[in-house]
Amino acid sequence: MALEQDATASGLPHDWKEGRFVGRAATAEGPIPLLVVHGEAFDMSAVAPTVAMLVEAGDLSGAGGRSLGSLNAAGLALLSPVDLQCVKACGVTFAVSAIERVIEERARGDWSAATEIRGRLEARVGGSIRSVVPGTPEAAALKVALIEDGLWSQYLEVAIGPDAEVFTKAPVLATVGPDAEIGIRSDSSWNNPEPEVALLVDSRGTALGATLGNDVNLRDFEGRSALLLGKAKDNNASCSLGPLVRLFDDSFTIDDVRGAEVRLRIEGEDGYVLDGKSNMAEISRDPLDLVRQTLSEHQYPDGFVLFLGTLFAPVQDRDDPGRGFTHKVGDRVTIESERLGRLTNRVVTSKDAAPWELGIGGLIRNLAARGLLGHAA
């Protein structure tokens, strides 16, 4: 996807001047909520001090904001576009990812066993998983058949059963934005990026827009035990979002999300290059159904952002034959989609990534010192 020259620095899509976007930017005083409307950027901190409060207030027109001029001329450093929202994620929403999770489970996190298991599982269940709709009688019949064949797995349960996998990816305020370092645990030897589309959802359960995200995954940790999901998913700097959330309007709707193509490029300092793509049309559960399942019997007073899952599961060998892919420090990861733009991060270890320092308490103190809490909705 070719970006307009004047949007290249911020990673916005080619039609960014026709759309509406919400996000955050860094200033010397602290983070500000940002609206971009038809190319013009507005500092919305005088209206609402956080993105969550701005979204909940309901007016995303830019009214009452301070104009910063054209976004590309404003020289803003973009942060992760969410702040007080919970960060949720859905897993195993594509057939390929379902098969790869079963591989990790059966290999017990050992990459050397993956190739043989992958070939066997793809031959036995690949076509069946791709053709069945989760939660239907046909899916239930496939489950019975797989159990009889000794091929059933907890991952297949969430792939074709009635209930989606929904988990908390990161703490509030812990996500990183475009051009930030993204972290992999220093003791992981089998891991990968997970390029995804993420939805911004308000407290009423309405999906308001979409952005790009990297739901970094440690295949060795989760493969050893699904109970290690938290350690595999939630580490310092292990979740990136951005560049901005594109808000739904007449020109960009949930149907654009349903049909989006997400591209991935990994460029290593060792000269390694991996290109991949996934199409949201292949998702097994509709994005709005995933929103509904995330809401379930839960409330999110500040809203949430929801990763929708990934089709991409890198198996291209990087070093040893049969080892497949794993990250190395210095990898440059670029996730791109035509209507959402481009998100780029550089891989480091979670120990070496910039520490997470601005938590909820720190943000409240910062907003109070700036006299902004009186604007809270």
mmCIF file with all atom_site columns, N, CA, C and O in Angstrom, residues 105 125 140 351:
data_model
loop_
_atom_site.group_PDB
_atom_site.id
_atom_site.type_symbol
_atom_site.label_atom_id
_atom_site.label_alt_id
_atom_site.label_comp_id
_atom_site.label_asym_id
_atom_site.label_entity_id
_atom_site.label_seq_id
_atom_site.pdbx_PDB_ins_code
_atom_site.Cartn_x
_atom_site.Cartn_y
_atom_site.Cartn_z
_atom_site.occupancy
_atom_site.B_iso_or_equiv
_atom_site.pdbx_formal_charge
_atom_site.auth_seq_id
_atom_site.auth_comp_id
_atom_site.auth_asym_id
_atom_site.auth_atom_id
_atom_site.pdbx_PDB_model_num
ATOM 1  N N  . GLU A 1 105 ? 0.615   -27.155 21.290 1.00 0.00 ? 105 GLU A N  1
ATOM 2  C CA . GLU A 1 105 ? 0.207   -27.996 22.409 1.00 0.00 ? 105 GLU A CA 1
ATOM 3  C C  . GLU A 1 105 ? 0.813   -29.391 22.301 1.00 0.00 ? 105 GLU A C  1
ATOM 4  O O  . GLU A 1 105 ? 1.365   -29.918 23.281 1.00 0.00 ? 105 GLU A O  1
ATOM 5  N N  . VAL A 1 125 ? -7.314  -32.591 9.561  1.00 0.00 ? 125 VAL A N  1
ATOM 6  C CA . VAL A 1 125 ? -8.406  -31.730 10.017 1.00 0.00 ? 125 VAL A CA 1
ATOM 7  C C  . VAL A 1 125 ? -8.438  -30.354 9.356  1.00 0.00 ? 125 VAL A C  1
ATOM 8  O O  . VAL A 1 125 ? -9.386  -29.598 9.588  1.00 0.00 ? 125 VAL A O  1
ATOM 9  N N  . ALA A 1 140 ? -20.467 -29.350 16.021 1.00 0.00 ? 140 ALA A N  1
ATOM 10 C CA . ALA A 1 140 ? -20.588 -30.327 17.099 1.00 0.00 ? 140 ALA A CA 1
ATOM 11 C C  . ALA A 1 140 ? -20.307 -31.735 16.592 1.00 0.00 ? 140 ALA A C  1
ATOM 12 O O  . ALA A 1 140 ? -19.652 -32.544 17.269 1.00 0.00 ? 140 ALA A O  1
ATOM 13 N N  . LYS A 1 351 ? 12.922  -7.087  28.850 1.00 0.00 ? 351 LYS A N  1
ATOM 14 C CA . LYS A 1 351 ? 13.785  -6.515  29.879 1.00 0.00 ? 351 LYS A CA 1
ATOM 15 C C  . LYS A 1 351 ? 14.434  -5.222  29.408 1.00 0.00 ? 351 LYS A C  1
ATOM 16 O O  . LYS A 1 351 ? 14.652  -4.295  30.200 1.00 0.00 ? 351 LYS A O  1
#
